[in-house]
Amino acid sequence: MARYFEKVLTDASENLNVETYRLGSDSFPGMQGPAWSIRKFALKGGKQQGVELVEIDNGRMRVALVPTRGMGILDASIEDLPLGWASPVRQVVHPSYVREESAGGLGWLAGFNEFVCRCGLAFNGAPGPDTVRTNTGAETTVELPLHGTIANTPATRLAVRVQLEPPYELSVVGEVPDARMFGAAHRLTSRVSTVPGAPEFVVSDQVENLKAEPAELELLYHCNYGSPLLGEGARLLAPVEFVCPRDQRARQGIGHWDVYGAPETGYAEQVYFMRNRADRDGNTLVALLGADERRAATIRYNIAELPAFTVWKNTAAEADGYVTGLEPGTDYPNNRSFERSRGRVIELPPGGRHAATLTFGCVCGEREVAELKAEVKRLAGGASPAVAAKPDPDYCPG
Amino acid sequence: MARYFEKVLTDASENLNVETYRLGSDSFPGMQGPAWSIRKFALKGGKQQGVELVEIDNGRMRVALVPTRGMGILDASIEDLPLGWASPVRQVVHPSYVREESAGGLGWLAGFNEFVCRCGLAFNGAPGPDTVRTNTGAETTVELPLHGTIANTPATRLAVRVQLEPPYELSVVGEVPDARMFGAAHRLTSRVSTVPGAPEFVVSDQVENLKAEPAELELLYHCNYGSPLLGEGARLLAPVEFVCPRDQRARQGIGHWDVYGAPETGYAEQVYFMRNRADRDGNTLVALLGADERRAATIRYNIAELPAFTVWKNTAAEADGYVTGLEPGTDYPNNRSFERSRGRVIELPPGGRHAATLTFGCVCGEREVAELKAEVKRLAGGASPAVAAKPDPDYCPG
Amino acid sequence: MARYFEKVLTDASENLNVETYRLGSDSFPGMQGPAWSIRKFALKGGKQQGVELVEIDNGRMRVALVPTRGMGILDASIEDLPLGWASPVRQVVHPSYVREESAGGLGWLAGFNEFVCRCGLAFNGAPGPDTVRTNTGAETTVELPLHGTIANTPATRLAVRVQLEPPYELSVVGEVPDARMFGAAHRLTSRVSTVPGAPEFVVSDQVENLKAEPAELELLYHCNYGSPLLGEGARLLAPVEFVCPRDQRARQGIGHWDVYGAPETGYAEQVYFMRNRADRDGNTLVALLGADERRAATIRYNIAELPAFTVWKNTAAEADGYVTGLEPGTDYPNNRSFERSRGRVIELPPGGRHAATLTFGCVCGEREVAELKAEVKRLAGGASPAVAAKPDPDYCPG
């Protein structure tokens, strides 16, 4: 008996792209459990003309992912709780409009509005100079723009998959090549999956170095939460071992680094670099706990895969993007030259792979929140975080 | 009874885009007056593949506007007189091909061929360095490219509207967001309207600052006229109070700043900065008068909305773009850093709006031209312009 | 009687683009000779979404050309021999994704995977500073990116043509404007033709300066061969008069400049600049001879049209692009400023034209290879090449 149903929706090598598609539990008579659906469609109007979306509705949770934008997760919702944020960028911007080099290397921000956005793959972090090898074999200094190219690279292959026996897992798999001649040639394979009725979805990624030479890898998950979960008094829950402010601006807020303020016009971002504790298998958990302490959004991941953790507090006015980023990564989002100097840039051997799995969920109810807190405490081993009062040169440039 | 018929053709927030559409007086039996039509269609071939156009034909005048290119006016014609010019750029270039930063910040010119093109909204004018605040709150110097981004930004909302009672006004309304995270977030709402049989159309714009913080605004209308109206002996008619040459090159032509020469191979542009007089309500008028003094193209606007006026004389060979730009603006097209230093950059408060209305028309016949001249003279209050022999440091950098 | 059948598939000035089209010998009952077909279709998926291809199959040879990418030749094959190479760039990248200025001016490499790719037209070669005249008439220094814009410019006109009498020549003609306001305005007209059953195809190009002023032209044909023809022991056959290494890296390999090595991980490119001899009409021939000496790919061209010849040896690992470029050009692929200083930049007068014709073929069999070698020797006049041991300042910058 078949164990999976699979439908390939995009395959550039076969010159295939199915623009509109729908699949649902109604397509599988006899399948038990909550009604679910998977839809693919193209957006229209403005800068989103031609951008393709896949929406998975597992009956309880809805996840929208964007093959055209590197398999990023545009937004999600669980029951009545939206996950994501309200960026000033209202459209789902087609990558052909994004010029990373503009605005002093900040052009990436013209398309930034995802709930979960990958930064990488050859580099991520702040714009600035780094040394690269050119076609001639010579080393030269180039200006790396913010956060790399993967978020603005369309998938070349996309398939949906339905497990034909319990738990009837639904998944969408995309391949995104991030390659150029004389440059890096990474391939991201991302699998987004969920089980009908479950309060979570899983992003399971693998990056492969397609080159015959070693290649650098930086991969960071910019997971962004805004209202209503973010609000005055919302808190970060995480088994933090060490935390330091990125710069003098963040230093101002170090006294309440894990607590969020209300929207504040003119607020300049405060960024904290952290190391998290984990269980013996490396599994850890971070969460944004709403101010009412009744709801929390969680991210489970493994520190062997993603050792660095960054918190971006940007509690600006709602109109300007009231948001926090919880950012597990292979590195901190500094310029690659700095991260390399601190030994945090992965060097993938030829054919080498790096995997990362993140589970995005939601916890609801007083008892469940209490359990979550207990779990975080357990992961921390009862220890309190070491809080650095000022930027630490091992983590923070200049 | 309904007073308007309205049809929404694009709405990115509703994931709607009607690519092909036609509406005409034949759709409204009993409507009196000249036959008219409004058509929307997409262009094909080369760099214009997927660019959308709206053509309004009011029975006497035809106007083609480009939602894909920031609601610019591609060209217009009244009876047998074309308005616009013949740029070396023959296609209506899709914004995804325009890399503003290329060619030393002059990449904008790769798509420049409109009759009326907006420059802005966060900045316009010559490329060069300016100071901006980045995501970290720090100030940094970036290279602003020529003329900003609005002309290469597609509309996210587009509607056509027909008044159901006299004068049966026809209008097209577009919304163009010019926004990025950590940057400006302006929204242009542009309404292009005309009345069946009228020898004019009106561009009625409003720019709103969507941010919770103040935002700078520069808005200039690059209104470009070529042959046949422009020709040797054609003249600028305007109630000029003050005029100065932008640079040494313009200084060479200051003796005949308001008169145009024949196409001249190798002619380098001459640019003049002006202040115009107006009536007590601020209304003023500029015109390009053909050499035969029998036809003129007019632009009516308000100096409270658009205090600066620039004339771009580019009487190069026909093949290289024989053209003059009459450019009412909030500022002169210098780099924003200079305009700011002279107090000519608007600072919109949060939610603040700036409106500008321009009426583009045509005057035909000896008597009508005489009336036009008289009107300009009246607006000038009988005074002659103060002509600066050389660049004035209040208007001209370096 | 009609001598040609012609079908226009794209004409931007007529707002025409036929996306899918097929024509074949079966459409012409009674036509003798091998069965052939011409197909036009659009690619789907990833960065190739919307890229258009034309495939000519003459019954023996297949040629795929890309109107969307400046009429480049994606690949070809003759019987079972593929011509072209395996770039790390697997997709046929839409120009809207290519940002030439990125990666220190090497952004062009993000789309580079063609068999035959034009570099130009206003400039080609290595990125770096050059002086240009801006809109103000002033001279300024800009950074020219690698290899110009023509390979990322779509055709505005495309037609297929079939000769209705022997030899029933099949051809595809495309027009590609490479123009911007205040910049160069070149128009490439490229005709790709072949005869049913013939083991070759012809690229017949003409570039016209549409400006009323003189304009610089640089045009280089980057003709790229990989496996299986390229392999350890493969050789360049050419009537070389003079050859010099581009730089110290190439100097290392000058002892075997015309022989290729096996794929070598980490190999940095070695580039040789050459002058070729020709017959009294200027016709010459270069070839890549397979290591088995039984097959060779040939390029016939005229040194009056293309006086410079460059060989790019990039025998890196297969995964990183194992390839050699045989590159007839008007110039060597140095920055334009250097080529100008050496008198190798063409200045086209207003309306001036430069033509180049290249015939791409294949030779198979011991006897045919022997004839090819004899022809090359005849063209060389029996003379050996003058081999410069080190970079020659007339050819090699710095």
PDB file of C-alpha atoms in Angstrom, chain B residues 15-135:
ATOM      1  CA  ASN B  15      -5.051  39.552  -4.457  1.00  0.00           C
ATOM      2  CA  LEU B  16      -6.874  41.048  -7.425  1.00  0.00           C
ATOM      3  CA  ASN B  17      -5.583  42.203 -10.759  1.00  0.00           C
ATOM      4  CA  VAL B  18      -7.718  42.516 -13.866  1.00  0.00           C
ATOM      5  CA  GLU B  19      -5.192  42.590 -16.673  1.00  0.00           C
ATOM      6  CA  THR B  20      -7.475  43.484 -19.551  1.00  0.00           C
ATOM      7  CA  TYR B  21     -10.458  45.773 -19.234  1.00  0.00           C
ATOM      8  CA  ARG B  22     -12.455  48.180 -21.331  1.00  0.00           C
ATOM      9  CA  LEU B  23     -15.154  50.607 -20.492  1.00  0.00           C
ATOM     10  CA  GLY B  24     -16.709  53.123 -22.840  1.00  0.00           C
ATOM     11  CA  SER B  25     -19.532  55.543 -23.325  1.00  0.00           C
ATOM     12  CA  ASP B  26     -21.261  52.720 -25.187  1.00  0.00           C
ATOM     13  CA  SER B  27     -21.558  50.984 -21.819  1.00  0.00           C
ATOM     14  CA  PHE B  28     -23.811  53.791 -20.595  1.00  0.00           C
ATOM     15  CA  PRO B  29     -26.713  54.192 -23.020  1.00  0.00           C
ATOM     16  CA  GLY B  30     -28.162  57.627 -22.773  1.00  0.00           C
ATOM     17  CA  MET B  31     -24.967  59.286 -21.614  1.00  0.00           C
ATOM     18  CA  GLN B  32     -24.572  62.475 -23.556  1.00  0.00           C
ATOM     19  CA  GLY B  33     -21.502  64.085 -24.999  1.00  0.00           C
ATOM     20  CA  PRO B  34     -18.479  62.798 -26.862  1.00  0.00           C
ATOM     21  CA  ALA B  35     -17.791  59.090 -27.118  1.00  0.00           C
ATOM     22  CA  TRP B  36     -15.043  58.028 -24.710  1.00  0.00           C
ATOM     23  CA  SER B  37     -13.276  54.927 -23.539  1.00  0.00           C
ATOM     24  CA  ILE B  38     -10.960  53.652 -20.839  1.00  0.00           C
ATOM     25  CA  ARG B  39      -8.802  50.618 -21.568  1.00  0.00           C
ATOM     26  CA  LYS B  40      -6.420  48.645 -19.429  1.00  0.00           C
ATOM     27  CA  PHE B  41      -4.025  46.192 -20.996  1.00  0.00           C
ATOM     28  CA  ALA B  42      -0.611  44.636 -20.511  1.00  0.00           C
ATOM     29  CA  LEU B  43       2.353  45.272 -22.739  1.00  0.00           C
ATOM     30  CA  LYS B  44       4.346  42.518 -24.349  1.00  0.00           C
ATOM     31  CA  GLY B  45       7.827  41.996 -25.640  1.00  0.00           C
ATOM     32  CA  GLY B  46      11.262  42.979 -24.409  1.00  0.00           C
ATOM     33  CA  LYS B  47      11.547  44.862 -21.155  1.00  0.00           C
ATOM     34  CA  GLN B  48       7.911  45.887 -21.269  1.00  0.00           C
ATOM     35  CA  GLN B  49       6.568  42.362 -20.828  1.00  0.00           C
ATOM     36  CA  GLY B  50       3.952  42.560 -18.086  1.00  0.00           C
ATOM     37  CA  VAL B  51       3.881  46.352 -17.794  1.00  0.00           C
ATOM     38  CA  GLU B  52       0.290  47.518 -17.500  1.00  0.00           C
ATOM     39  CA  LEU B  53      -1.162  50.565 -19.164  1.00  0.00           C
ATOM     40  CA  VAL B  54      -4.398  52.462 -18.792  1.00  0.00           C
ATOM     41  CA  GLU B  55      -5.487  54.556 -21.712  1.00  0.00           C
ATOM     42  CA  ILE B  56      -8.156  57.183 -21.314  1.00  0.00           C
ATOM     43  CA  ASP B  57      -9.630  58.564 -24.505  1.00  0.00           C
ATOM     44  CA  ASN B  58     -12.045  61.372 -23.723  1.00  0.00           C
ATOM     45  CA  GLY B  59     -13.068  61.821 -27.344  1.00  0.00           C
ATOM     46  CA  ARG B  60     -10.623  64.638 -27.885  1.00  0.00           C
ATOM     47  CA  MET B  61      -7.646  63.869 -25.736  1.00  0.00           C
ATOM     48  CA  ARG B  62      -5.882  60.607 -25.090  1.00  0.00           C
ATOM     49  CA  VAL B  63      -3.835  59.938 -21.950  1.00  0.00           C
ATOM     50  CA  ALA B  64      -1.835  56.771 -21.290  1.00  0.00           C
ATOM     51  CA  LEU B  65      -0.818  56.131 -17.713  1.00  0.00           C
ATOM     52  CA  VAL B  66       1.318  53.358 -16.323  1.00  0.00           C
ATOM     53  CA  PRO B  67       0.261  51.817 -12.990  1.00  0.00           C
ATOM     54  CA  THR B  68       3.321  49.570 -13.134  1.00  0.00           C
ATOM     55  CA  ARG B  69       5.575  52.611 -13.243  1.00  0.00           C
ATOM     56  CA  GLY B  70       4.218  54.596 -10.330  1.00  0.00           C
ATOM     57  CA  MET B  71       1.187  56.023 -12.136  1.00  0.00           C
ATOM     58  CA  GLY B  72       3.428  57.991 -14.490  1.00  0.00           C
ATOM     59  CA  ILE B  73       1.894  59.450 -17.640  1.00  0.00           C
ATOM     60  CA  LEU B  74       3.546  57.733 -20.583  1.00  0.00           C
ATOM     61  CA  ASP B  75       2.183  60.083 -23.188  1.00  0.00           C
ATOM     62  CA  ALA B  76      -0.880  61.994 -24.240  1.00  0.00           C
ATOM     63  CA  SER B  77      -2.272  63.571 -27.348  1.00  0.00           C
ATOM     64  CA  ILE B  78      -4.845  66.145 -28.149  1.00  0.00           C
ATOM     65  CA  GLU B  79      -6.339  65.844 -31.580  1.00  0.00           C
ATOM     66  CA  ASP B  80      -3.242  65.532 -33.777  1.00  0.00           C
ATOM     67  CA  LEU B  81      -0.758  66.945 -31.283  1.00  0.00           C
ATOM     68  CA  PRO B  82       1.287  64.405 -29.325  1.00  0.00           C
ATOM     69  CA  LEU B  83       2.469  65.418 -25.859  1.00  0.00           C
ATOM     70  CA  GLY B  84       5.620  63.763 -24.605  1.00  0.00           C
ATOM     71  CA  TRP B  85       8.915  63.085 -26.264  1.00  0.00           C
ATOM     72  CA  ALA B  86      10.983  60.472 -28.064  1.00  0.00           C
ATOM     73  CA  SER B  87      13.435  59.060 -25.555  1.00  0.00           C
ATOM     74  CA  PRO B  88      16.208  56.723 -26.666  1.00  0.00           C
ATOM     75  CA  VAL B  89      14.379  54.346 -24.316  1.00  0.00           C
ATOM     76  CA  ARG B  90      11.685  53.101 -26.684  1.00  0.00           C
ATOM     77  CA  GLN B  91      10.101  50.503 -24.409  1.00  0.00           C
ATOM     78  CA  VAL B  92       8.004  51.043 -21.319  1.00  0.00           C
ATOM     79  CA  VAL B  93      10.533  49.427 -19.032  1.00  0.00           C
ATOM     80  CA  HIS B  94       9.362  47.141 -16.273  1.00  0.00           C
ATOM     81  CA  PRO B  95      10.732  48.318 -12.900  1.00  0.00           C
ATOM     82  CA  SER B  96      12.324  44.936 -12.277  1.00  0.00           C
ATOM     83  CA  TYR B  97      14.902  45.880 -14.916  1.00  0.00           C
ATOM     84  CA  VAL B  98      15.825  49.186 -13.340  1.00  0.00           C
ATOM     85  CA  ARG B  99      18.809  49.114 -10.995  1.00  0.00           C
ATOM     86  CA  GLU B 100      18.921  52.633  -9.649  1.00  0.00           C
ATOM     87  CA  GLU B 101      22.431  52.225  -8.256  1.00  0.00           C
ATOM     88  CA  SER B 102      24.033  51.308 -11.584  1.00  0.00           C
ATOM     89  CA  ALA B 103      26.056  53.729 -13.719  1.00  0.00           C
ATOM     90  CA  GLY B 104      27.120  55.798 -10.733  1.00  0.00           C
ATOM     91  CA  GLY B 105      23.585  56.207  -9.420  1.00  0.00           C
ATOM     92  CA  LEU B 106      22.062  57.035 -12.814  1.00  0.00           C
ATOM     93  CA  GLY B 107      20.378  53.678 -13.358  1.00  0.00           C
ATOM     94  CA  TRP B 108      16.974  55.385 -13.281  1.00  0.00           C
ATOM     95  CA  LEU B 109      17.695  56.677 -16.780  1.00  0.00           C
ATOM     96  CA  ALA B 110      17.356  53.153 -18.189  1.00  0.00           C
ATOM     97  CA  GLY B 111      13.576  53.493 -17.901  1.00  0.00           C
ATOM     98  CA  PHE B 112      13.075  57.197 -18.448  1.00  0.00           C
ATOM     99  CA  ASN B 113      10.744  58.037 -21.296  1.00  0.00           C
ATOM    100  CA  GLU B 114       7.540  59.332 -19.760  1.00  0.00           C
ATOM    101  CA  PHE B 115       5.720  62.521 -20.590  1.00  0.00           C
ATOM    102  CA  VAL B 116       5.075  63.082 -16.869  1.00  0.00           C
ATOM    103  CA  CYS B 117       7.254  61.267 -14.400  1.00  0.00           C
ATOM    104  CA  ARG B 118       7.310  61.737 -10.656  1.00  0.00           C
ATOM    105  CA  CYS B 119      10.649  62.000  -8.888  1.00  0.00           C
ATOM    106  CA  GLY B 120      10.654  61.120  -5.187  1.00  0.00           C
ATOM    107  CA  LEU B 121       9.216  60.392  -2.706  1.00  0.00           C
ATOM    108  CA  ALA B 122      11.841  60.177   0.031  1.00  0.00           C
ATOM    109  CA  PHE B 123      14.311  61.945  -2.233  1.00  0.00           C
ATOM    110  CA  ASN B 124      14.853  63.071  -5.762  1.00  0.00           C
ATOM    111  CA  GLY B 125      17.498  64.948  -7.697  1.00  0.00           C
ATOM    112  CA  ALA B 126      21.120  64.312  -8.493  1.00  0.00           C
ATOM    113  CA  PRO B 127      22.835  61.225  -7.125  1.00  0.00           C
ATOM    114  CA  GLY B 128      25.241  61.655  -4.256  1.00  0.00           C
ATOM    115  CA  PRO B 129      25.809  61.118  -0.583  1.00  0.00           C
ATOM    116  CA  ASP B 130      23.315  61.868   2.124  1.00  0.00           C
ATOM    117  CA  THR B 131      22.990  60.914   5.755  1.00  0.00           C
ATOM    118  CA  VAL B 132      20.264  58.540   6.841  1.00  0.00           C
ATOM    119  CA  ARG B 133      19.373  56.676  10.001  1.00  0.00           C
ATOM    120  CA  THR B 134      19.754  52.903   9.732  1.00  0.00           C
ATOM    121  CA  ASN B 135      18.044  50.074  11.576  1.00  0.00           C
TER     122      ASN B 135
END
